[in-house]
Coordinates of C-alpha atoms in Angstrom, one line a residue:
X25 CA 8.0 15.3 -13.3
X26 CA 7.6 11.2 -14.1
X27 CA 10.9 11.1 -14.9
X28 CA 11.8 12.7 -11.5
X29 CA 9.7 10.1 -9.7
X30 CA 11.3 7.5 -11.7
X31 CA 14.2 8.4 -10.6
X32 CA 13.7 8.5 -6.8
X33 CA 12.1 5.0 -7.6
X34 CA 15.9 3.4 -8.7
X35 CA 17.2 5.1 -5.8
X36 CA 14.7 3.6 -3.3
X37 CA 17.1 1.5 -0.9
X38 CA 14.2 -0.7 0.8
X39 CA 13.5 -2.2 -2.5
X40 CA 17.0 -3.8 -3.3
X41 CA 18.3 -7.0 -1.9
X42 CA 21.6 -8.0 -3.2
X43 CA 20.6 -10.2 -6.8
X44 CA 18.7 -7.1 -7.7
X45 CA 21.2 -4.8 -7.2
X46 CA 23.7 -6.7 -9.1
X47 CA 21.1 -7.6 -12.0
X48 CA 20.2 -3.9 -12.4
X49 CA 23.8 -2.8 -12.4
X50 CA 24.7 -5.6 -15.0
X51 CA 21.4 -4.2 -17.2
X52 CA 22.7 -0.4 -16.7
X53 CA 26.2 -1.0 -17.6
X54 CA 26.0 -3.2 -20.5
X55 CA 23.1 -2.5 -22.3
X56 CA 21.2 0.4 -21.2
X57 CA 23.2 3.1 -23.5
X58 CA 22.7 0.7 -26.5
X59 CA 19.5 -1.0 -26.2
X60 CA 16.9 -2.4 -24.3
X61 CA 17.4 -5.8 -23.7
X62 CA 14.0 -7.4 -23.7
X63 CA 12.6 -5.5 -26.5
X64 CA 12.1 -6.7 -30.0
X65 CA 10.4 -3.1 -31.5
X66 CA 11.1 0.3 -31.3
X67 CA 8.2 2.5 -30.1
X68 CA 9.4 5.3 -32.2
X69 CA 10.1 3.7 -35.5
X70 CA 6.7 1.5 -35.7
X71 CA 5.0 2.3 -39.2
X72 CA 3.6 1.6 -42.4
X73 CA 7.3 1.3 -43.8
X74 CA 8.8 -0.6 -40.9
X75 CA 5.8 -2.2 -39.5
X76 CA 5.9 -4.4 -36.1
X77 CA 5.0 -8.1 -35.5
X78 CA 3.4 -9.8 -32.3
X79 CA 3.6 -13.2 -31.6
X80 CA 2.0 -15.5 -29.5
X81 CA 3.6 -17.7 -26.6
X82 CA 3.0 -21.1 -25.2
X83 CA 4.7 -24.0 -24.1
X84 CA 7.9 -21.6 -23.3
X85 CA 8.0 -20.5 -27.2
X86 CA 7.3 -17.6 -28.8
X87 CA 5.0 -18.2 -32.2
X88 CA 4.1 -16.6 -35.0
X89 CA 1.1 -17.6 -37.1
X90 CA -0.1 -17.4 -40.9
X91 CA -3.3 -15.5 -39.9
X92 CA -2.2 -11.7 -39.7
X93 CA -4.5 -9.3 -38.1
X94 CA -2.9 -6.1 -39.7
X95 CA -3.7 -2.9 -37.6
X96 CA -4.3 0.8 -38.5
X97 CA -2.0 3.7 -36.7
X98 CA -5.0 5.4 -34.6
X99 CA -3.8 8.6 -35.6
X100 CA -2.7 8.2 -39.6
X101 CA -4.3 5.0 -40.9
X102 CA -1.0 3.5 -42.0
X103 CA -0.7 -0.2 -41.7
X104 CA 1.6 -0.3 -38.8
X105 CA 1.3 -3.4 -36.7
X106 CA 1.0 -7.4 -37.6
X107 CA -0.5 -9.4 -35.3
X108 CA -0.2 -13.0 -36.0
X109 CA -3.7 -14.5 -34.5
X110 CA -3.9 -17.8 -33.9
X111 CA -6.3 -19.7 -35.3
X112 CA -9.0 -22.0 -34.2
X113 CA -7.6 -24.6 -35.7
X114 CA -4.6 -23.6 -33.7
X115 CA -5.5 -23.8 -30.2
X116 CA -4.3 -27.2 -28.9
X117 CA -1.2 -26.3 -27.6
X118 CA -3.0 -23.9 -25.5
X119 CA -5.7 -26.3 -24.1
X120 CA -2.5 -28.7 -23.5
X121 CA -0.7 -26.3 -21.8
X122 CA -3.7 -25.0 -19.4
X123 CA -3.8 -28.9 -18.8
X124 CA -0.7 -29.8 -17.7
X125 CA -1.8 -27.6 -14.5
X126 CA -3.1 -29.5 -11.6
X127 CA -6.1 -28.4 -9.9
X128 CA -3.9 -27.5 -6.5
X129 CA -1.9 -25.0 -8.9
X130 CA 1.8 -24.6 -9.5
X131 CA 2.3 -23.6 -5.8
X132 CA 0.7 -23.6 -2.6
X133 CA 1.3 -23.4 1.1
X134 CA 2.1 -27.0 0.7
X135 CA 4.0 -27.2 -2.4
X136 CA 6.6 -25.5 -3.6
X137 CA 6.5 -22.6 -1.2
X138 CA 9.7 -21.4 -2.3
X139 CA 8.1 -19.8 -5.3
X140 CA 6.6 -17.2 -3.2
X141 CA 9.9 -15.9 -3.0
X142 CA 10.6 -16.6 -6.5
X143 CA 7.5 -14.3 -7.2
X144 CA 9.1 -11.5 -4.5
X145 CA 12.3 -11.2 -6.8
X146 CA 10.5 -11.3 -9.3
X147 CA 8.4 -8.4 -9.0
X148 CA 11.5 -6.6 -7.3
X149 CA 13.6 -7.4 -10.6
X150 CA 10.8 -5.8 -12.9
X151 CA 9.8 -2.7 -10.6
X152 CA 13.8 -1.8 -10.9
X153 CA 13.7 -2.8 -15.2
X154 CA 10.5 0.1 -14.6
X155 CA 12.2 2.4 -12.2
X156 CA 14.8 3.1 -15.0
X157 CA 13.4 6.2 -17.1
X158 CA 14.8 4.5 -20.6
X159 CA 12.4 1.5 -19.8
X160 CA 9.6 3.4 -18.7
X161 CA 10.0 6.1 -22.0
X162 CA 9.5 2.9 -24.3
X163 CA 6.3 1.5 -22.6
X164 CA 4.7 5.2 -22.4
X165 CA 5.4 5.5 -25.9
X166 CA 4.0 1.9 -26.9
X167 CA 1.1 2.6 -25.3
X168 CA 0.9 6.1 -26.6
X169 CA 0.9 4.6 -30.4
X170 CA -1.8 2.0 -29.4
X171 CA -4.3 3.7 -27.5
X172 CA -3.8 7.4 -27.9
X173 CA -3.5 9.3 -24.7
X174 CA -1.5 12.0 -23.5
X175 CA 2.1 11.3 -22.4
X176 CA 1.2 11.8 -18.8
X177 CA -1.5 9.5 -18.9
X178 CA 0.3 7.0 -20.4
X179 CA 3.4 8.0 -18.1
X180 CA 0.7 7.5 -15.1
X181 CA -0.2 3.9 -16.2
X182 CA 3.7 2.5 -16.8
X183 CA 4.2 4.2 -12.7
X184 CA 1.2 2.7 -11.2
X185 CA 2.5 -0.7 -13.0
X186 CA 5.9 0.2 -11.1
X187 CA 4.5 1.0 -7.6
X188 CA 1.7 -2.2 -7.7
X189 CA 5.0 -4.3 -8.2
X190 CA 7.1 -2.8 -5.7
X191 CA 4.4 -3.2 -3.3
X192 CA 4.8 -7.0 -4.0
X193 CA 8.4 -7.5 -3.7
X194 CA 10.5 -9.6 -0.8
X195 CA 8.2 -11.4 1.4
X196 CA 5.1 -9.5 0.3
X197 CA 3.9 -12.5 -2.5
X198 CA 4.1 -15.0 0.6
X199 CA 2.1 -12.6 3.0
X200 CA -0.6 -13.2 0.3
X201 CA -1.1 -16.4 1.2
X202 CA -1.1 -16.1 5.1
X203 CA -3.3 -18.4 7.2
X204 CA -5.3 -18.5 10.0
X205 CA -5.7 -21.4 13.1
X206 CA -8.6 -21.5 15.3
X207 CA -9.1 -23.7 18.5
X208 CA -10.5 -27.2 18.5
X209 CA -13.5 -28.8 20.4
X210 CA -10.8 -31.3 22.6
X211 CA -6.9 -31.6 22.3
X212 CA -5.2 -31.7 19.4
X213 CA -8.1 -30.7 16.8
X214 CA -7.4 -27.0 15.4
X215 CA -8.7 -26.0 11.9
X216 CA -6.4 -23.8 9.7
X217 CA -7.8 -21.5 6.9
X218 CA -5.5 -21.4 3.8
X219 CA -5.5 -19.1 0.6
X220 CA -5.9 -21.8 -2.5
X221 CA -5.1 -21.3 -5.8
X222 CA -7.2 -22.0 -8.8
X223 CA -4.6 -24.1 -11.2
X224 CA -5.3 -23.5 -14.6
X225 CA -6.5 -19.7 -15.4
X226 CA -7.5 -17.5 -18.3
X227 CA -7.5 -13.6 -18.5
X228 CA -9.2 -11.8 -20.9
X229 CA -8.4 -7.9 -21.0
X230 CA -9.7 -4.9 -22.9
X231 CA -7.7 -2.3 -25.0
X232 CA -7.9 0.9 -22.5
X233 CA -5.0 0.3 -20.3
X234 CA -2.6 -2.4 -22.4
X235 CA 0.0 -2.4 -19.3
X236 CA -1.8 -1.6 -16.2
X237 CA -5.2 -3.8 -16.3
X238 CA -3.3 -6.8 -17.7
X239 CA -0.4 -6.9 -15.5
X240 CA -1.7 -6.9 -12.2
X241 CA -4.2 -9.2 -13.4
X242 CA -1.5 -11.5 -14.4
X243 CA 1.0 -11.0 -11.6
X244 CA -2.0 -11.9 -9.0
X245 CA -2.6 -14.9 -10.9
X246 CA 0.9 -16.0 -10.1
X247 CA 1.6 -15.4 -6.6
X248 CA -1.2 -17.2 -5.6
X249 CA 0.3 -20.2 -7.5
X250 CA -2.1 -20.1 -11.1
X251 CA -0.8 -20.8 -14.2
X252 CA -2.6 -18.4 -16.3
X253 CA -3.3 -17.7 -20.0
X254 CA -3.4 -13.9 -21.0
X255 CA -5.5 -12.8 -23.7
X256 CA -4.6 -8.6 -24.3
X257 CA -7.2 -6.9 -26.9
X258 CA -5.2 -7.2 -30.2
X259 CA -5.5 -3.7 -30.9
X260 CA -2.9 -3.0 -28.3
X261 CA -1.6 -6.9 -27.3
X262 CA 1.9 -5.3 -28.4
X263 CA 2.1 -3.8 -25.1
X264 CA 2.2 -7.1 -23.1
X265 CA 4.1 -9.1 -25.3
X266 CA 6.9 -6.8 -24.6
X267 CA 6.1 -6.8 -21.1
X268 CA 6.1 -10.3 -21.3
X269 CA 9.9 -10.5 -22.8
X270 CA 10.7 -8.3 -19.8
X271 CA 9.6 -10.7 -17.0
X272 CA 11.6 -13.5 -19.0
X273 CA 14.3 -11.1 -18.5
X274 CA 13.4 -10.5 -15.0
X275 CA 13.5 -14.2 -14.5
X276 CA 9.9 -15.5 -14.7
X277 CA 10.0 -18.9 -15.9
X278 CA 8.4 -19.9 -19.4
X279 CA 6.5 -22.5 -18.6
X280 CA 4.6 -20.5 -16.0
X281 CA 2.4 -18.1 -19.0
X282 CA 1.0 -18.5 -21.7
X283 CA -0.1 -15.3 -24.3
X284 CA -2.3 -15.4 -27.0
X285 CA -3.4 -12.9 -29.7
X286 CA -7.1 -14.4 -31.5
X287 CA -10.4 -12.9 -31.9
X288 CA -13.3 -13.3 -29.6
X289 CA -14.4 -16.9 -31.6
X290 CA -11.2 -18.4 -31.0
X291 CA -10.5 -17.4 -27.5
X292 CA -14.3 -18.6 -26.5
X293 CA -13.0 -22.1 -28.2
X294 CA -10.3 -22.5 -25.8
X295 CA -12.5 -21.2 -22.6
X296 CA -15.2 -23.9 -23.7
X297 CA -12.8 -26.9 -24.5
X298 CA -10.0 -26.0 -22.1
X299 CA -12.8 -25.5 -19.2
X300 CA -10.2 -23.0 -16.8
X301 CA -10.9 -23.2 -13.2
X302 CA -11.1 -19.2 -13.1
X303 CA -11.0 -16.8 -15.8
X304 CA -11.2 -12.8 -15.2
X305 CA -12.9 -10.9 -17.7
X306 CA -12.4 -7.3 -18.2
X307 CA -14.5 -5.6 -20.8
X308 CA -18.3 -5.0 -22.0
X309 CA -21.5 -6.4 -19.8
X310 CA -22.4 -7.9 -23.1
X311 CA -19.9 -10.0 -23.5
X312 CA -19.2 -10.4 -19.8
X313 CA -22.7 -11.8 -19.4
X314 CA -22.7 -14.4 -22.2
X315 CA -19.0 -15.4 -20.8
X316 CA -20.6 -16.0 -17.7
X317 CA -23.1 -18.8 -19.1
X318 CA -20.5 -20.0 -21.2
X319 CA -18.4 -20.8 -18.0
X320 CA -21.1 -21.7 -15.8
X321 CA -20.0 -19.0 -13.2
X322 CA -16.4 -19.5 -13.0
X323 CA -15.6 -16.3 -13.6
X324 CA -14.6 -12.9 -11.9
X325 CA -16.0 -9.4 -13.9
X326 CA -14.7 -6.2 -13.9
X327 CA -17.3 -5.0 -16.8
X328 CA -18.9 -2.1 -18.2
X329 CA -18.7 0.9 -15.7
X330 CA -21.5 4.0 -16.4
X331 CA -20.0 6.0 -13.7
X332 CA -21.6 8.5 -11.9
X333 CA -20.9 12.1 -10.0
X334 CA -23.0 13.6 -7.3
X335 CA -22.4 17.2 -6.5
X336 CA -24.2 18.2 -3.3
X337 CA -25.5 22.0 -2.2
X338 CA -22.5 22.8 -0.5
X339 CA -20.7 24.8 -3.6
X340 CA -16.6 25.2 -2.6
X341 CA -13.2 25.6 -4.9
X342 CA -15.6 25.9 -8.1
X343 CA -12.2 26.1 -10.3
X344 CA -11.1 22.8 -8.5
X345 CA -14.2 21.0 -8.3
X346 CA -14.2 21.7 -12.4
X347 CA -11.0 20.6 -13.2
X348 CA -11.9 17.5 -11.6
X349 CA -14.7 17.1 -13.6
X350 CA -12.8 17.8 -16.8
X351 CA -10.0 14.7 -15.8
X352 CA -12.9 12.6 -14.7
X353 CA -14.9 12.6 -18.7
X354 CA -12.2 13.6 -20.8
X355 CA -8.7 12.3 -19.9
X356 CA -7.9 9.3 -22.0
X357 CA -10.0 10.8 -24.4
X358 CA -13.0 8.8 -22.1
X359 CA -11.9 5.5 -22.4
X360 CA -11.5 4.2 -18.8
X361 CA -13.9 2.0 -17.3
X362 CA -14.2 4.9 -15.0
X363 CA -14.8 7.9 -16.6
X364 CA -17.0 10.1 -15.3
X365 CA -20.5 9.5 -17.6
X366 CA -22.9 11.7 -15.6
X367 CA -23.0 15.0 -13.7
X368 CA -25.3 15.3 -11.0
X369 CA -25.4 19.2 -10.5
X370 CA -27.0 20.4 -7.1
X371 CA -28.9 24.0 -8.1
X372 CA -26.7 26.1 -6.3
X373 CA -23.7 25.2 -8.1
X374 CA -26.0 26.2 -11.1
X375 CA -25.6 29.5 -9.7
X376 CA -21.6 29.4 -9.9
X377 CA -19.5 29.4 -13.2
X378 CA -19.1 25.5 -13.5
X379 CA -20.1 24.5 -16.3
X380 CA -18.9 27.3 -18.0
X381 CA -15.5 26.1 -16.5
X382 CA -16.0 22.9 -17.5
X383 CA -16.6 23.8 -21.4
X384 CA -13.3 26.0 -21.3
X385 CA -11.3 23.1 -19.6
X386 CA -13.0 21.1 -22.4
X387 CA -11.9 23.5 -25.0
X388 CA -8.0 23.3 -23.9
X389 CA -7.7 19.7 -25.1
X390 CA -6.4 19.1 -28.7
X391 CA -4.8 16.6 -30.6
X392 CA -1.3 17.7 -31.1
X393 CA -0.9 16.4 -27.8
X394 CA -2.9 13.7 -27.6
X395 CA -5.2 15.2 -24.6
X396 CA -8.3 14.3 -27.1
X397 CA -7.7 11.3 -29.7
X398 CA -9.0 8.8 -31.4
X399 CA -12.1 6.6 -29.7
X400 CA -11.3 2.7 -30.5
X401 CA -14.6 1.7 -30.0
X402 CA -16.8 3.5 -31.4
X403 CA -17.4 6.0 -34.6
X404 CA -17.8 9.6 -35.3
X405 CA -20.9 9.1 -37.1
X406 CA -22.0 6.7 -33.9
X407 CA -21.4 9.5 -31.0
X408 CA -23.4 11.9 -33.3
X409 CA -26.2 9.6 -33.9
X410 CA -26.1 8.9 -29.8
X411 CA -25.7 12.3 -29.2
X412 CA -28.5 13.5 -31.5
X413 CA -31.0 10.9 -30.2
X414 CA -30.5 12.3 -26.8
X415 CA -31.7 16.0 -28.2
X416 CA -34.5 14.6 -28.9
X417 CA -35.6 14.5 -25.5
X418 CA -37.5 17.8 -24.1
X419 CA -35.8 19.9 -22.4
X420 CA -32.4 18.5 -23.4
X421 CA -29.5 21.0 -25.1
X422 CA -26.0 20.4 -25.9
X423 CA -24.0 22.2 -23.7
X424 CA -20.6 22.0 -25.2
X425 CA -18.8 20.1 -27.8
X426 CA -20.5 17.7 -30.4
X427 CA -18.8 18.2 -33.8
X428 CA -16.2 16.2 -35.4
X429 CA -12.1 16.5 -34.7
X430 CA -10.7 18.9 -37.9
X431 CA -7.8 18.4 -39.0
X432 CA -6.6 15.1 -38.5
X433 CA -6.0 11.6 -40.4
X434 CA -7.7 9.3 -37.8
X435 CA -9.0 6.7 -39.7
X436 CA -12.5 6.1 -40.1
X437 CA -13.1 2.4 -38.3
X438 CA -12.3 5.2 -34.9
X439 CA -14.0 8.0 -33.7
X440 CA -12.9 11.8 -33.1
X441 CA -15.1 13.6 -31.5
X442 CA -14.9 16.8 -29.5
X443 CA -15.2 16.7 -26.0
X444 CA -18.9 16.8 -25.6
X445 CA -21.7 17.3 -22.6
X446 CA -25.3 17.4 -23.1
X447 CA -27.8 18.7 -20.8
X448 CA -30.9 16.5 -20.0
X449 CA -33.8 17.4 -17.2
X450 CA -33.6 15.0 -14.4
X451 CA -37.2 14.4 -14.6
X452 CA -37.1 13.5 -18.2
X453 CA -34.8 10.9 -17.5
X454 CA -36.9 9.0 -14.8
X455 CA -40.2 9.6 -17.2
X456 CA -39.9 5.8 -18.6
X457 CA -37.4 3.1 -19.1
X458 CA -37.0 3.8 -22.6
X459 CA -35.5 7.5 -22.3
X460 CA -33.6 6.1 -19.0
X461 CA -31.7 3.3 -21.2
X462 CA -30.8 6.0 -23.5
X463 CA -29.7 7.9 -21.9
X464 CA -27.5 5.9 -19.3
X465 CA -26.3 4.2 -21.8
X466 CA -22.5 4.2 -21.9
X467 CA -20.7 5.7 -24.8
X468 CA -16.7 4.7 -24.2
X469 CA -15.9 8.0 -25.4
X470 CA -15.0 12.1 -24.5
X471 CA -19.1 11.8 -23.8
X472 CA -21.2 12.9 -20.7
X473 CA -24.6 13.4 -19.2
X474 CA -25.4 16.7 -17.4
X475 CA -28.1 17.1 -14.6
X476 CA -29.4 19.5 -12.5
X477 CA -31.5 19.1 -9.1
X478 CA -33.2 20.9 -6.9
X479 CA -33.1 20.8 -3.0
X480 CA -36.1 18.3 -2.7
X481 CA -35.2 16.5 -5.8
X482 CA -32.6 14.3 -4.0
X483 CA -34.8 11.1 -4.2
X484 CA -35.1 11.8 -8.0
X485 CA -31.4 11.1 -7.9
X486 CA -31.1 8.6 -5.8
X487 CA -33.7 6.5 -7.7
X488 CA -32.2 7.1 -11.2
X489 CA -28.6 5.6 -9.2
X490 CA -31.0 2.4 -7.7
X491 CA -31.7 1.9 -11.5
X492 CA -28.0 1.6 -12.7
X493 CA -26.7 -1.6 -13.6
X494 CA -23.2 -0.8 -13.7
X495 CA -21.7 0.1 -9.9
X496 CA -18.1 0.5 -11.1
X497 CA -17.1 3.7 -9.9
X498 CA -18.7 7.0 -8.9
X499 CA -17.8 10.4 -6.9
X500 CA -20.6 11.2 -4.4
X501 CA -22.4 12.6 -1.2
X502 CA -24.8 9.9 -0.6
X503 CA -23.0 6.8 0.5
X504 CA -25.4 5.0 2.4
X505 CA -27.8 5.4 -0.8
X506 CA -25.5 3.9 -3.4
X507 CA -23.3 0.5 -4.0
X508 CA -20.2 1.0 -6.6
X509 CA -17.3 -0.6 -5.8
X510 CA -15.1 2.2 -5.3
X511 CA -16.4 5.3 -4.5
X512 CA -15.2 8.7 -3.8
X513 CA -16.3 10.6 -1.3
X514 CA -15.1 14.9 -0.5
X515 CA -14.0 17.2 -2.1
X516 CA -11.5 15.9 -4.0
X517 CA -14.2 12.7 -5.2
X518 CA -13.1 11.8 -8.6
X519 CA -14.3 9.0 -10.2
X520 CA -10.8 8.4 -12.6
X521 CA -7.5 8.3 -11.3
X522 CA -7.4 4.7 -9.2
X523 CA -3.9 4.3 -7.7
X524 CA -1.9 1.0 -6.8
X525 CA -3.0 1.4 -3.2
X526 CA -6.7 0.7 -3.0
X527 CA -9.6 -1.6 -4.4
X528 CA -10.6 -0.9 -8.2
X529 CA -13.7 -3.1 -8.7
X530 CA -17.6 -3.0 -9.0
X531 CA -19.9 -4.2 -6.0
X532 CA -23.4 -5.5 -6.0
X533 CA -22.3 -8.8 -7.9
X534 CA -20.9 -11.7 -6.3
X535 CA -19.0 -12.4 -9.9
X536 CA -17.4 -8.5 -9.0
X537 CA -13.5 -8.5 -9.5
X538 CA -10.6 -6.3 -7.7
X539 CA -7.5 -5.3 -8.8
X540 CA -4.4 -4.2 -7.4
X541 CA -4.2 -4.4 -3.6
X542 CA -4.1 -7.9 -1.4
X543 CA -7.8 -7.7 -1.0
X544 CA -8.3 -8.0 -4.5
X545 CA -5.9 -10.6 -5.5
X546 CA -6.9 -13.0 -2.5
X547 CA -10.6 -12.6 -3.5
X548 CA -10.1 -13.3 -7.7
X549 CA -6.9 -15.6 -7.7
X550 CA -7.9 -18.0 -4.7
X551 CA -10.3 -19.4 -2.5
X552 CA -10.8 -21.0 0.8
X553 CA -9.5 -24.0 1.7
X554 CA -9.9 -25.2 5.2
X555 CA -7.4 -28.4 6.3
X556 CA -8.9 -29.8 10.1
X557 CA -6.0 -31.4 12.2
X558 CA -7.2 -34.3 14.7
X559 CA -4.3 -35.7 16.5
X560 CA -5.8 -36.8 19.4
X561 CA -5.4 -38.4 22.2
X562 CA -8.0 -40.9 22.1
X563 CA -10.3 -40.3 25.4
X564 CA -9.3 -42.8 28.2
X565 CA -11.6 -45.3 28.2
X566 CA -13.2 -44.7 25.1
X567 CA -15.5 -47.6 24.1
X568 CA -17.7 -48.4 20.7
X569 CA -20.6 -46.5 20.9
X570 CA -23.9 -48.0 19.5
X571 CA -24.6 -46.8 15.5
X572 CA -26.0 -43.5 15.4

């Protein structure tokens, strides 16, 4: 079915202007049955016998390093990707680079609008390289061999990458930065409200979504006229850096990026000594919080999401509202900043087959096709221990799940657990903070909390949702009660599943960031700038007043 869409994506008509046209027909005729142009691996042949290398790039060069970070295959444990780290005696050329970036950025409404348009071809240029099923195969399957997912998971992040850029070719970068006039006090005085970019930028982005997260992130960083430096998790920075090489090839200019691959120690070095005038984080609280001191509050979060779902009395389409449920913990293996991490269960679903449902959808997902994998982030032995902790609590059982993956050669730095719910009473929960930080605390992993509540235990839920610190996402019945960022509300109210076409970002924080619609990249990659013409006339007669 991707493929299909794919396909009606090359065909769209409103989407080609002449150069792109031309550019895509010279790509499809010349190269496309041999190779890819832009790409230095092949997804399919990456192993411990032919192994692939990821470089660096500032300055408009590529660069390699001395200091290899070798990575493990998720799946087999074979030695299968170099990544050559720089090192913090290496990070000069990136401070130099960030600092060759005025304040007033690369572009704005002043300066050099014509790279609006620049930005509109662009993006036009890379949604077609996308659009072809060839390009889009390779980047499912490079993220497939990085972060283990399902192919039409993986499929769904390379077409949500498509459809954000498509929605930003032509004119559209240049509608980002629309202003607004407003009346003077006396002739000739009118204010004008402009969208201002940053200037030098840093973006720091975890390993869940190597494509999607990353390059929106990146792309609204440049149409509103930053220069950014991208920093990808180096677990699954392969991604980008071919994604990079294709927006050469689309016709992004070299000077205008910089990538690096380092570990946390390094990249802190340049963010301290570089001092970006923005940086968005993506990632843990923990580290999103200590980032934030670091930077003295120049900085945008979209960090650790213990999400939330709310099912109220009215019980409908139980084999629906379960499948939902399923997508919402277990796609991805759990590992979206969205995933579903508690079940709020209403007592007359309790009365339906749910959760029996949801232990059988549970049960479908296997290995062999990657709709449970290997957890990045955390162990076997550390789910267990989590998992065990939380039986400890009275009242609580293990619904379904809980054991070890069989069978398999995931190595042992990862975790491979089965899809996995545990039952704990909503009133033991709220008994003291101690069992409420246990048990909300967020495990990036095929992992949920299951609750039930009565019909006049609805403040028992809405206080354990005050108490959250996380507002990221959540699927729910109680709007006016609660404060995530984007939130579902129906039916069909998932918590997973964010398209291109609205907000994705926590509320309740000024530092919150967006991602992928106009909204988002206005508030993140700019700011206000307000420019107060005064032309006059002079009043007749005017005379020097006495000092004031």
């Amino acid at each position: 079915m991707y493929r299909v869409l794919a396909s009606r994506g090359l065909r769209a008509k409103s989407l080609c202007d002449n150069k792109a046209s031309s550019f895509l027909a010279s790509f499809t005729s010349s190269r496309l049955n041999h190779s890819i142009p832009f790409a230095t691996v092949d997804a399919e042949e990456i192993s411990g016998a032919h192994p692939a290398e990821v470089q660096s790039f500032v300055q408009g060069k590529w660069i390699g390093s001395s200091n290899y970070n070798t990575l493990l295959d998720p799946l087999n444990g074979e030695p299968f990707i170099k990544v050559a780290e720089v090192e913090e005696s290496g990070v000069q050329p990136f401070i130099e680079s960030l600092a060759q970036c005025p304040k007033h950025g690369l572009h704005n409404p002043f300066k050099s609008p014509e790279r609006y348009l620049l930005y509109g071809d662009i993006s036009t240029k890379a949604a077609h390289m996308l659009a072809l099923p060839k390009v889009s195969d390779f980047f499912t399957r490079l993220i497939q061999r990085v972060a283990p997912k399902s192919y039409q998971q993986a499929a769904g992040e390379v077409f949500v990458t498509r459809k954000f850029l498509e929605n930003f070719c032509g004119d559209q970068v240049r509608f980002l930065a629309r202003s607004f006039a407003v009346p003077g006090n006396h002739l000739g005085q009118q204010s004008h409200g402009y969208r201002w970019p940053y200037g030098p930028v840093t973006i720091v982005t975890p390993f869940n979504f190597p494509l999607e997260i990353p390059l929106l992130q990146l792309m609204g960083a440049l149409y509103m006229g930053n220069k950014p430096l991208l920093k990808v998790d180096s677990k699954v920075s392969i991604v980008m850096e071919q994604m990079m090489r294709l927006l050469h090839y689309c016709g992004l200019p070299v000077e205008d990026v910089d990538f690096i691959n380092s570990d946390g120690k390094t990249m802190n070095k340049i963010l301290l000594e570089a001092n970006p005038r923005m940086t968005l984080f993506t990632g843990s609280s923990r580290v999103a919080e200590k980032l934030a001191l670091d930077l003295k509050g120049r900085i945008r979060l979209e960090d650790a999401g213990f999400d939330w779902k709310v099912l109220g009395p009215d019980v409908q389409e139980v084999d629906y509202v379960a499948w939902v449920c399923d997508q919402d913990a277990y796609a991805c293996s759990g590992q979206k900043c969205s995933a579903q991490s508690m079940l709020f269960v209403h007592e007359n679903w309790s009365k339906t087959p749910l959760l029996s449902k949801l232990k059988d959808l549970a049960g479908r997902r296997k290995l062999e096709d990657l709709t449970i994998g290997p957890v990045l982030t955390f162990t076997t032995e550390a789910m267990v221990e989590h998992m065990e902790n939380l039986l400890q609590i009275p009242g609580s059982k293990l619904l379904f799940g809980g054991k070890p993956l069989k069978n398999h050669s995931i190595p042992s730095i990862y975790g491979a657990l089965e899809p996995t719910a545990v039952y704990v009473p909503i009133e033991e929960i709220l008994k003291d903070s101690k069992t409420y930080e246990l048990v909300t605390k967020e495990i990036f992993g095929p992992f949920q909390i299951v609750t039930e509540y009565k019909k006049d235990q609805l403040p028992l839920v809405l206080d354990a949702l005050e108490r959250m610190h996380a507002h990221l996402t959540a699927a729910v019945e109680v709007i006016g009660n609660s404060v995530n960022g984007t939130t579902y509300a129906g039916l069909r109210g998932r918590t997973t599943g964010a398209p291109q076409n609205h907000w994705f970002g926590p509320a309740g924080d000024p530092r919150g960031a967006g991602i992928g619609t106009p909204e988002a990249i206005k508030l993140v990659w700019s700011c206000h700038r307000e420019v107060i013409y005064d032309y006059g006339p002079i009043p007749q007669g005017w005379e020097l007043p006495p000092s004031t």
